[in-house]
Coordinates of C-alpha atoms and ligand atoms in Angstrom, one line a residue:
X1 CA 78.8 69.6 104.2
X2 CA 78.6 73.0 105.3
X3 CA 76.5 73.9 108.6
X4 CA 74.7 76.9 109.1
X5 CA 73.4 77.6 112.2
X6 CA 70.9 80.7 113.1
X7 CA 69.6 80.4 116.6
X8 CA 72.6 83.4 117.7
X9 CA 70.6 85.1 115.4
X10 CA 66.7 84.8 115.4
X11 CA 66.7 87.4 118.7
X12 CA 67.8 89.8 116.4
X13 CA 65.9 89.5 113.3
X14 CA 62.1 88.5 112.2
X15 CA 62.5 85.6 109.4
X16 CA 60.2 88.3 107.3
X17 CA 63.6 90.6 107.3
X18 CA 65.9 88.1 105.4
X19 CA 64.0 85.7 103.6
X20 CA 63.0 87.7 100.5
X21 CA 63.0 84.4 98.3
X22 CA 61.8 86.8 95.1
X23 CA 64.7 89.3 95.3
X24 CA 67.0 86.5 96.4
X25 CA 66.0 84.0 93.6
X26 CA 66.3 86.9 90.5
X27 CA 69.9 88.3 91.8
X28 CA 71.0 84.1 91.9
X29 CA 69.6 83.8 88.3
X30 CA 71.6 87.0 87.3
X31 CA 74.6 85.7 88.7
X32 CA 74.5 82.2 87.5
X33 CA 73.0 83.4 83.8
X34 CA 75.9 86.1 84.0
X35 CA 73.4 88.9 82.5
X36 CA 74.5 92.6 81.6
X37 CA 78.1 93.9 81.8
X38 CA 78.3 94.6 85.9
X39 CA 78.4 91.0 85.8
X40 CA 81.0 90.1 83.6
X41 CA 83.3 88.3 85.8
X42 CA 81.6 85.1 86.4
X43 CA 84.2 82.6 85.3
X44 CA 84.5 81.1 88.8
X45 CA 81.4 80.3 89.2
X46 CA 81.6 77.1 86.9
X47 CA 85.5 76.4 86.9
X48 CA 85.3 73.3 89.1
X49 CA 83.2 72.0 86.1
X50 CA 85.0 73.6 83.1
X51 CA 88.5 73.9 84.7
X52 CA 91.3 73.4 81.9
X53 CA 92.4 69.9 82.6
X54 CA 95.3 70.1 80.3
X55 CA 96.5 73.2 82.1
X56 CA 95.2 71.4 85.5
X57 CA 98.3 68.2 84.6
X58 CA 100.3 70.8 84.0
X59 CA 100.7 72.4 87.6
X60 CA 100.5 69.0 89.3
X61 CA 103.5 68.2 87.0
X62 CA 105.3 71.6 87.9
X63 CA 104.9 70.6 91.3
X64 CA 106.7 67.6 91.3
X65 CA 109.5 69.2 89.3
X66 CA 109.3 72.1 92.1
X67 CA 109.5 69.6 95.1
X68 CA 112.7 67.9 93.4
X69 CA 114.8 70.7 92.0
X70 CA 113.7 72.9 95.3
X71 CA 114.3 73.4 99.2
X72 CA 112.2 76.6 98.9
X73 CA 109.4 78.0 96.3
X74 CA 109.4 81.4 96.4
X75 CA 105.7 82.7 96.1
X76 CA 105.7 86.4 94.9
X77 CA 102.4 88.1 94.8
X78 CA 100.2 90.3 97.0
X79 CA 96.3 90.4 97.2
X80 CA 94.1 87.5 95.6
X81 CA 97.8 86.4 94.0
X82 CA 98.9 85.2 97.0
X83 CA 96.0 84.7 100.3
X84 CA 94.4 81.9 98.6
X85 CA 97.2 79.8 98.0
X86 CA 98.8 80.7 102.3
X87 CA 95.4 80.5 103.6
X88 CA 95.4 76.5 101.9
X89 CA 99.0 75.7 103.2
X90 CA 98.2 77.3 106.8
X91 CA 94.8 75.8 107.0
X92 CA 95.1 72.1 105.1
X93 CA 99.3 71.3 106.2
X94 CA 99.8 73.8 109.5
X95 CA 100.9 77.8 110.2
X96 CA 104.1 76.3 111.1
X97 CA 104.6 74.3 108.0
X98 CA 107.8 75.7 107.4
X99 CA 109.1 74.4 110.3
X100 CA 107.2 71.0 110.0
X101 CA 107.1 70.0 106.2
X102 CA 109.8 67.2 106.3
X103 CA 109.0 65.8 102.1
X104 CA 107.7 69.2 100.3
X105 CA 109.2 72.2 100.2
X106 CA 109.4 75.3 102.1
X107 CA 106.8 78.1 100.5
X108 CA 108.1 81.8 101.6
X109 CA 105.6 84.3 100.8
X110 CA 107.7 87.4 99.0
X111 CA 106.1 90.8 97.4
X112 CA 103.1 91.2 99.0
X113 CA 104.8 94.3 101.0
X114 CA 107.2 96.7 100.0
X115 CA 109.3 96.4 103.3
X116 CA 112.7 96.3 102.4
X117 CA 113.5 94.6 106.0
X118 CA 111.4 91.2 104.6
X119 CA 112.9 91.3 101.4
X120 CA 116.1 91.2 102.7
X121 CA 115.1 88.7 105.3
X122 CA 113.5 86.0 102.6
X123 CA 117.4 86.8 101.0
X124 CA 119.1 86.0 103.9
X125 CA 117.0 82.7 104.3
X126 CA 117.9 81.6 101.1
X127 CA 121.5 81.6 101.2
X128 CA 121.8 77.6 101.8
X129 CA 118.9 77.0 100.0
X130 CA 117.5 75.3 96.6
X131 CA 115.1 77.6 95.7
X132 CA 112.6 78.0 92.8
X133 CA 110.3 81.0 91.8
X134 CA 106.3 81.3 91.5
X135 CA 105.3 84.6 90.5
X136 CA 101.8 85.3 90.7
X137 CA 100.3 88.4 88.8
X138 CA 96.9 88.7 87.2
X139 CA 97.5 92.2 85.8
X140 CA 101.4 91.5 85.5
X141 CA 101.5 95.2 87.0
X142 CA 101.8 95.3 90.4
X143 CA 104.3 97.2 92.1
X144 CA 105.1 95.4 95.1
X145 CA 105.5 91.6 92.9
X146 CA 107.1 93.4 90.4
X147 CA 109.8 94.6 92.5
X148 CA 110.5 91.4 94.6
X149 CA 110.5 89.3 91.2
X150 CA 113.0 91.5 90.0
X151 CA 115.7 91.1 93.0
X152 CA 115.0 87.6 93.2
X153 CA 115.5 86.7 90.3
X154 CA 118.7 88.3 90.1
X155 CA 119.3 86.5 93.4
X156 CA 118.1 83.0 90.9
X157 CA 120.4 84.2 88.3
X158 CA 123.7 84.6 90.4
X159 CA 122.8 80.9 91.8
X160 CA 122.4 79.0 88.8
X161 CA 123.4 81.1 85.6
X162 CA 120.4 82.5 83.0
X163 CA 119.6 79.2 81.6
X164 CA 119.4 77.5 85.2
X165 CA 117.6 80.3 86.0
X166 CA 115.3 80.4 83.9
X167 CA 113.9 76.5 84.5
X168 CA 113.5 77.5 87.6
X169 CA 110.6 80.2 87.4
X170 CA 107.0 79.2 87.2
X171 CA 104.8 82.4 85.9
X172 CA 101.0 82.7 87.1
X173 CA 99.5 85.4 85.1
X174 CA 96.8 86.6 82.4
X175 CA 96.5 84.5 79.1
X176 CA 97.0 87.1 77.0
X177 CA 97.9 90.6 78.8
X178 CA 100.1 92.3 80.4
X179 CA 103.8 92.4 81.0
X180 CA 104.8 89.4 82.9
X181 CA 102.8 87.5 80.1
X182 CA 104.8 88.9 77.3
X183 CA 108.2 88.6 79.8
X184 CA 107.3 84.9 80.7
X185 CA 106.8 84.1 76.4
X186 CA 109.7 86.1 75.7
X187 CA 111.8 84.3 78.0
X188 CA 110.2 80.9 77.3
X189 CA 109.4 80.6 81.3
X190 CA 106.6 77.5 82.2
X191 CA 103.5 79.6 83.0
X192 CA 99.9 79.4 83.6
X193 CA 96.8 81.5 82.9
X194 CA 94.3 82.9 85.3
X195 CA 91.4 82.5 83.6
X196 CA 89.2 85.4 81.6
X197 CA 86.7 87.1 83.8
X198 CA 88.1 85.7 87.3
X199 CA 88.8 89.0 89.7
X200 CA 92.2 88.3 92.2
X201 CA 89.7 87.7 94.8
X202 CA 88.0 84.7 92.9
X203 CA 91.5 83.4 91.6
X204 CA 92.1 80.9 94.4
X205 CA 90.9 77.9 92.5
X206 CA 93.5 78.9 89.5
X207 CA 96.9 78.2 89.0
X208 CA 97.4 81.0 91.5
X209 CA 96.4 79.1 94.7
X210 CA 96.9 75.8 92.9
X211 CA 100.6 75.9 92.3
X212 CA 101.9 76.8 95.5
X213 CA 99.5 74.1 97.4
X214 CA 100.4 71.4 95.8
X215 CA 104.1 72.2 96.2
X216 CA 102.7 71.9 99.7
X217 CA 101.5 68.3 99.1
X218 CA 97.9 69.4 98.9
X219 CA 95.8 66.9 97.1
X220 CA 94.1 69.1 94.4
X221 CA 92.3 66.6 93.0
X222 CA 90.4 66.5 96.3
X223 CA 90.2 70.8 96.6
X224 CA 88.3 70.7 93.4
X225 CA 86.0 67.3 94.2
X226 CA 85.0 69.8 96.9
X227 CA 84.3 72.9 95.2
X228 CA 82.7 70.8 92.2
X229 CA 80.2 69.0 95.1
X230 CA 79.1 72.9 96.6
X231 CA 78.7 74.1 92.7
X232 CA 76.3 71.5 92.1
X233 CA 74.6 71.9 95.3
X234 CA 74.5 75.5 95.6
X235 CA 73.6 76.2 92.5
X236 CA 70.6 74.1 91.9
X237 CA 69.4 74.9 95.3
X238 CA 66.6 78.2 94.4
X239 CA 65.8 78.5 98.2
X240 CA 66.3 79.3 102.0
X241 CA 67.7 75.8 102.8
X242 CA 70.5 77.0 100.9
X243 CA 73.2 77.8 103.1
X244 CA 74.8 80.6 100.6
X245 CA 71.1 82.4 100.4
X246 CA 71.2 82.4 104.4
X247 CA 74.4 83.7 105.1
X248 CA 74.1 86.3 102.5
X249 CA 71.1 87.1 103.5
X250 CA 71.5 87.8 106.9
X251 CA 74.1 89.5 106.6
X252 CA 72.2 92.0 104.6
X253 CA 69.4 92.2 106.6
X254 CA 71.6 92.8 109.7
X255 CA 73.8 95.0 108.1
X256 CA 69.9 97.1 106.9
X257 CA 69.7 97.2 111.1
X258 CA 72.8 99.3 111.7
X259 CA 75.4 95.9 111.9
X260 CA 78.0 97.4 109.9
X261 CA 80.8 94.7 111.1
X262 CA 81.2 91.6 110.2
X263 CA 83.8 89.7 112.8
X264 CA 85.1 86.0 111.5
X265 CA 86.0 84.2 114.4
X266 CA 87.3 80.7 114.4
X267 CA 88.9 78.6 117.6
X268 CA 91.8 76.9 115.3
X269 CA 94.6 79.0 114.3
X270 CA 95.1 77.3 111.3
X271 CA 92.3 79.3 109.8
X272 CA 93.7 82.7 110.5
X273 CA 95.0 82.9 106.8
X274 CA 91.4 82.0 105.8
X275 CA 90.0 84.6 107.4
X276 CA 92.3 87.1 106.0
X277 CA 92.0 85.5 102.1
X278 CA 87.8 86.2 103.4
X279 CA 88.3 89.7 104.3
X280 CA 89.5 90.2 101.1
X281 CA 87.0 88.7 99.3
X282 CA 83.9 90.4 100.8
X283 CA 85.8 94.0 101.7
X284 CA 86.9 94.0 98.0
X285 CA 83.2 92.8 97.0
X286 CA 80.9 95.1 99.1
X287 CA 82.9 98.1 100.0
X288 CA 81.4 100.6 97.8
X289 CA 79.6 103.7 97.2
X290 CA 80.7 104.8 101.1
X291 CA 78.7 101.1 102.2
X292 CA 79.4 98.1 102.8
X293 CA 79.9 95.7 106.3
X294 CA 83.7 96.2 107.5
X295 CA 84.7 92.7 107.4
X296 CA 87.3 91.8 110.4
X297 CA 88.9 89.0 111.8
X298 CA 89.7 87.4 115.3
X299 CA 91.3 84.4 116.2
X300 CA 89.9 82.8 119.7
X301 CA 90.8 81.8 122.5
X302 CA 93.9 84.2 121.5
X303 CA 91.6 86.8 120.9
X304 CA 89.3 86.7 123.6
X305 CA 92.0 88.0 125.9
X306 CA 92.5 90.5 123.9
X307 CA 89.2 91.3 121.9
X308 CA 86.7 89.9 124.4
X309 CA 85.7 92.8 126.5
X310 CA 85.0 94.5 123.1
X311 CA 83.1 92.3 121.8
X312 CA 81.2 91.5 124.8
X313 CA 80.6 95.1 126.0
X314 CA 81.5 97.7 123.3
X315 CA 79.5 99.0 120.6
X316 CA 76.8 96.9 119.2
X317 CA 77.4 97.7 115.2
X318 CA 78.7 94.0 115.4
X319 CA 77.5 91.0 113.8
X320 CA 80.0 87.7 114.4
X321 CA 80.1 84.2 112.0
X322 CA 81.6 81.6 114.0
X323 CA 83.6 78.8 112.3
X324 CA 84.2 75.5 113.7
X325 CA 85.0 72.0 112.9
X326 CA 83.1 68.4 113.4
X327 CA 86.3 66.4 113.9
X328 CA 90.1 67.1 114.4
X329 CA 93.2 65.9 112.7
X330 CA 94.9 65.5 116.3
X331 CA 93.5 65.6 119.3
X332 CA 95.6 65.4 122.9
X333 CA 94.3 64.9 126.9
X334 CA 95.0 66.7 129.7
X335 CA 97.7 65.4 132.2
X336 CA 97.2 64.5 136.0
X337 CA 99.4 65.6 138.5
X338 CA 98.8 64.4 141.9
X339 CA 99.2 67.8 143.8
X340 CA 96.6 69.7 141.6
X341 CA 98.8 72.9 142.4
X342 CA 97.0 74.8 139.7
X343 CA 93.7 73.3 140.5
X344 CA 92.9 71.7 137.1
X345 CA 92.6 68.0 138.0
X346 CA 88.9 68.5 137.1
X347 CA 90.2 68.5 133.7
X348 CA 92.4 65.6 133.4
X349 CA 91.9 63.1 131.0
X350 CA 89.6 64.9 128.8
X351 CA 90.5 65.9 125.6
X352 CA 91.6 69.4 125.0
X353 CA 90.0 69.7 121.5
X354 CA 86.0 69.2 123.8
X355 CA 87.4 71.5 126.0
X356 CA 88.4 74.1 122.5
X357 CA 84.3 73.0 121.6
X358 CA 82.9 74.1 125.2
X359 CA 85.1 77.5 125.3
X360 CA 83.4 78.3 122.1
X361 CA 79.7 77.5 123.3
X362 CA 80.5 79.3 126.0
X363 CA 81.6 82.1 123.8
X364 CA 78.6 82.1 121.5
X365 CA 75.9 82.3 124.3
X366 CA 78.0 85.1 126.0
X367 CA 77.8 87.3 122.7
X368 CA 74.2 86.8 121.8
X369 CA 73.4 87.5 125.5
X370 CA 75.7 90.7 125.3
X371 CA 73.7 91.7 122.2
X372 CA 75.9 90.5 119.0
X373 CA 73.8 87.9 116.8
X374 CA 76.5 85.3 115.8
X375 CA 75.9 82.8 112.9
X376 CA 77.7 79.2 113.4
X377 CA 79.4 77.9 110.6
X378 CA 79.9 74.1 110.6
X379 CA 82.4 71.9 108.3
X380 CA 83.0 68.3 108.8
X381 CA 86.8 67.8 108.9
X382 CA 90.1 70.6 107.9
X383 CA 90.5 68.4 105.0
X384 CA 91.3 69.7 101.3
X385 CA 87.6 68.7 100.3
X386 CA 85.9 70.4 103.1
X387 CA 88.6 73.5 102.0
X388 CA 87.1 73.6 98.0
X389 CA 84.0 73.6 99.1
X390 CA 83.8 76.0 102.1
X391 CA 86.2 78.2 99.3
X392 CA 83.0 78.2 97.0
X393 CA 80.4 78.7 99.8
X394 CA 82.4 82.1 101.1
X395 CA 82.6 82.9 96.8
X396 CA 79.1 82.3 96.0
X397 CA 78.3 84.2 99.1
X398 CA 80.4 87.0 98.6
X399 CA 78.5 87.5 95.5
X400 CA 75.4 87.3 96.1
X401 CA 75.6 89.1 99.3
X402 CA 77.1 92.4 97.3
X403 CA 74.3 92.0 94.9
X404 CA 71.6 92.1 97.8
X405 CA 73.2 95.3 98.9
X406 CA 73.3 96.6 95.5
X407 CA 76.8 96.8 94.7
X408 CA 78.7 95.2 92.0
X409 CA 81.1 92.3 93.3
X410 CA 83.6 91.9 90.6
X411 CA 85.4 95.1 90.4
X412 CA 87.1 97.5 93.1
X413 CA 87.0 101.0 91.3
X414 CA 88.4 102.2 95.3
X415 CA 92.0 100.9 95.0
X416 CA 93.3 102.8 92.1
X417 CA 93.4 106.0 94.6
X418 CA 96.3 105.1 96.1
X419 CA 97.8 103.7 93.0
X420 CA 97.9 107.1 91.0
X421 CA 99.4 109.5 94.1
X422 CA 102.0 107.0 94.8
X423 CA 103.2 106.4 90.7
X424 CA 102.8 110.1 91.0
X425 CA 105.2 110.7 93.6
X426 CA 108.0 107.9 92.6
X427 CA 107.4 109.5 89.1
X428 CA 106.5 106.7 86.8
X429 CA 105.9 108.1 82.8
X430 CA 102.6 108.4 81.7
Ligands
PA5_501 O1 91.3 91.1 94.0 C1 92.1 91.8 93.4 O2 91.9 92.0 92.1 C2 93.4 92.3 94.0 O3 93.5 92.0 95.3 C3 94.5 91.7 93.2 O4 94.5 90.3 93.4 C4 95.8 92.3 93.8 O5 95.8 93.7 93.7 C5 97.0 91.8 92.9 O6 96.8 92.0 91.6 P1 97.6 91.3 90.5 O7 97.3 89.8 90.6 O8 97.1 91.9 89.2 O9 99.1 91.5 90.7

């Protein structure tokens, strides 16, 4: 399924640098025999096996209830409670699928800021509107959820009374801790469980990136199929035909050469929140200890009149992985006119998604010639079984990359900094 292509990288680096099959293999058995405590968060790892059907009925059912009581679902939650699920819609319906979704609902994404402008905006949207709550909060902590499920569901109260109200939010949070748990039995409001030892950053395959997709009219079914098809491939596979072991492990051996960024690229801006839901994923995973490759994102051709000369000519810390697709969902030619005033004529009749596949050949060759080693990464089709499984390859990569570099992948020790000068300044009781 997935495609992994090396050549943008083999003038760079000796074979003899990355493919350390022994320290490779024993990090893999680690992670897939979940030894010690620093790896104590491998739930994810089998969940398109051991997934909890029941609970799995239950979401597809809330989504039909969502799509016929609701214009809107609000999704509130920040971080790996909320990229997941926007980097599905974007990437398997369209960025504009607010505009274009004509038989599912609208998904506005609330709480993952604490602008008070957005808030009020998402309000003011509303005002016609059906809407329904999903609140998304694996701690059940968070400040900046925490807040916008409070206003809005005031806002949900003053529409349709407590009792209206309340069959109108969907809770996404911990089985057994935190607040929003005890709030959401309290209150008697339909929830679902992340599961135990699942980080926000390997949650996308939960309710929390579930829910809100198939609002979207997302098959699930199909998302899973996907991820289930890499498990049992990647898992099995104890060697360098492995795409996961390759990616991880040139990454590592470039990053051991002084590459110390990692840019995402991709030529279809439907995969812009994907690339934001990845820098998540590996920041979060290898950003540690003062190490770790600065994972960025760019979104071409956009980018390359903007981020081009960089990359071409700028400081060569960079490493780029470029994502592309086999075959389109629509594809469109370029017009004739008989004047060629702007001198494209040479272009008419072909289709503008070869023309999309020759700017980014171009592109490639360009880079590795300018001294950036670029890995390709190939998927059939944008459809939601290529999605589950490129979700797992990026997972399964994230972790064993961190381990390579010697880092542990589940926690994030770094953002609780912030966390305790800000409650100190807003005064929050010990
Ligand atoms: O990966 C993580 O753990 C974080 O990004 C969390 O997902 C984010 O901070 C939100 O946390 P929570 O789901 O507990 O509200």
């Amino acid at each position: 399924m997935i495609k992994l292509d090396l050549s943008g990288v083999s003038p760079f680096l000796e074979k003899s640098q990355w493919q350390k099959t022994e320290q490779v293999g024993q990090i893999h058995d680690t992670l897939v025999n979940n030894y010690g405590v620093d790896y104590d968060f491998t739930t994810w790892m089998n969940l398109p096996e051991t997934y909890d059907k029941d609970e799995f009925r239950r979401i597809k059912q809330a989504a039909e209830k969502i799509k016929s009581e609701a214009d809107v679902l609000l999704v509130i939650g920040v971080g790996g409670s909320y990229l997941g699920a926007r980097a599905g819609i974007e990437l398997l319906r369209s960025p504009n699928y607010n505009l274009t979704s004509k038989y599912t609902p609208n998904i506005y994404f609330v709480g993952n800021n604490l602008s008070a402008e957005h808030i009020n905006e998402i309000g003011h949207l509303l005002k016609d509107k059906n809407f329904s709550i999903n609140v998304v909060s694996k701690s059940g902590g968070t400040l900046e959820p925490g807040i916008a499920f409070r206003v809005f569901k005031n806002f949900l109260e003053s529409r349709y009374g407590d009792i209206g109200a309340k069959g109108r939010i969907y809770v996404t949070t911990d089985r057994g801790k935190g607040s929003l748990r005890k709030w959401a039995d309290k209150e008697g409001f339909e929830s679902f469980k992340i599961p135990d030892r699942i980080g926000g950053r390997y949650s996308i395959l939960t309710a929390a990136g579930l829910l809100p997709m198939a609002t979207a009219g997302i098959d699930i079914d199909k998302v899973m199929a996907g991820a289930f098809e890499a498990m049992k491939t990647y898992l099995v596979d104890k060697s360098f035909d492995n795409p996961v072991w390759q990616y991880a492990a040139v990454r590592q051996a470039l990053y051991a050469e002084g590459r110390n960024i990692e840019v995402l690229a991709s030529f279809e801006p439907a995969f812009r929140f994907m690339a934001e839901w990845w820098r998540q994923l590996f920041g979060e995973s290898e950003g540690k200890s003062h190490g770790g490759i600065f994972p960025s994102s760019v979104d071409f051709s956009a980018d390359l009149h903007a981020m081009g000369q960089y990359l071409q000519d700028g400081s060569r810390n960079l490493m780029e992985t470029v994502v592309s697709f086999d075959s389109f969902r629509r594809d469109i030619k370029v017009p004739p006119i008989a004047e060629d005033y702007d001198g494209l004529n040479y272009l008419a009749g072909r289709s503008v998604d070869s023309i999309n596949q020759i700017a980014r050949q171009a592109t490639v060759k360009a880079h590795v010639d300018g001294g950036v080693p670029v890995m390709g990464l190939s998927l059939p089709d944008m459809s939601d079984t290529a999605f589950g499984w490129l979700v797992y390859f990026f997972q399964f990569s994230a972790a064993l990359s961190a381990s390579i570099q010697g880092v542990n992948p589940f926690d994030q020790p770094g953002v609780e900094a912030y966390k305790a000068n800000m409650f100190r300044l807003l005064g929050k009781p010990e």
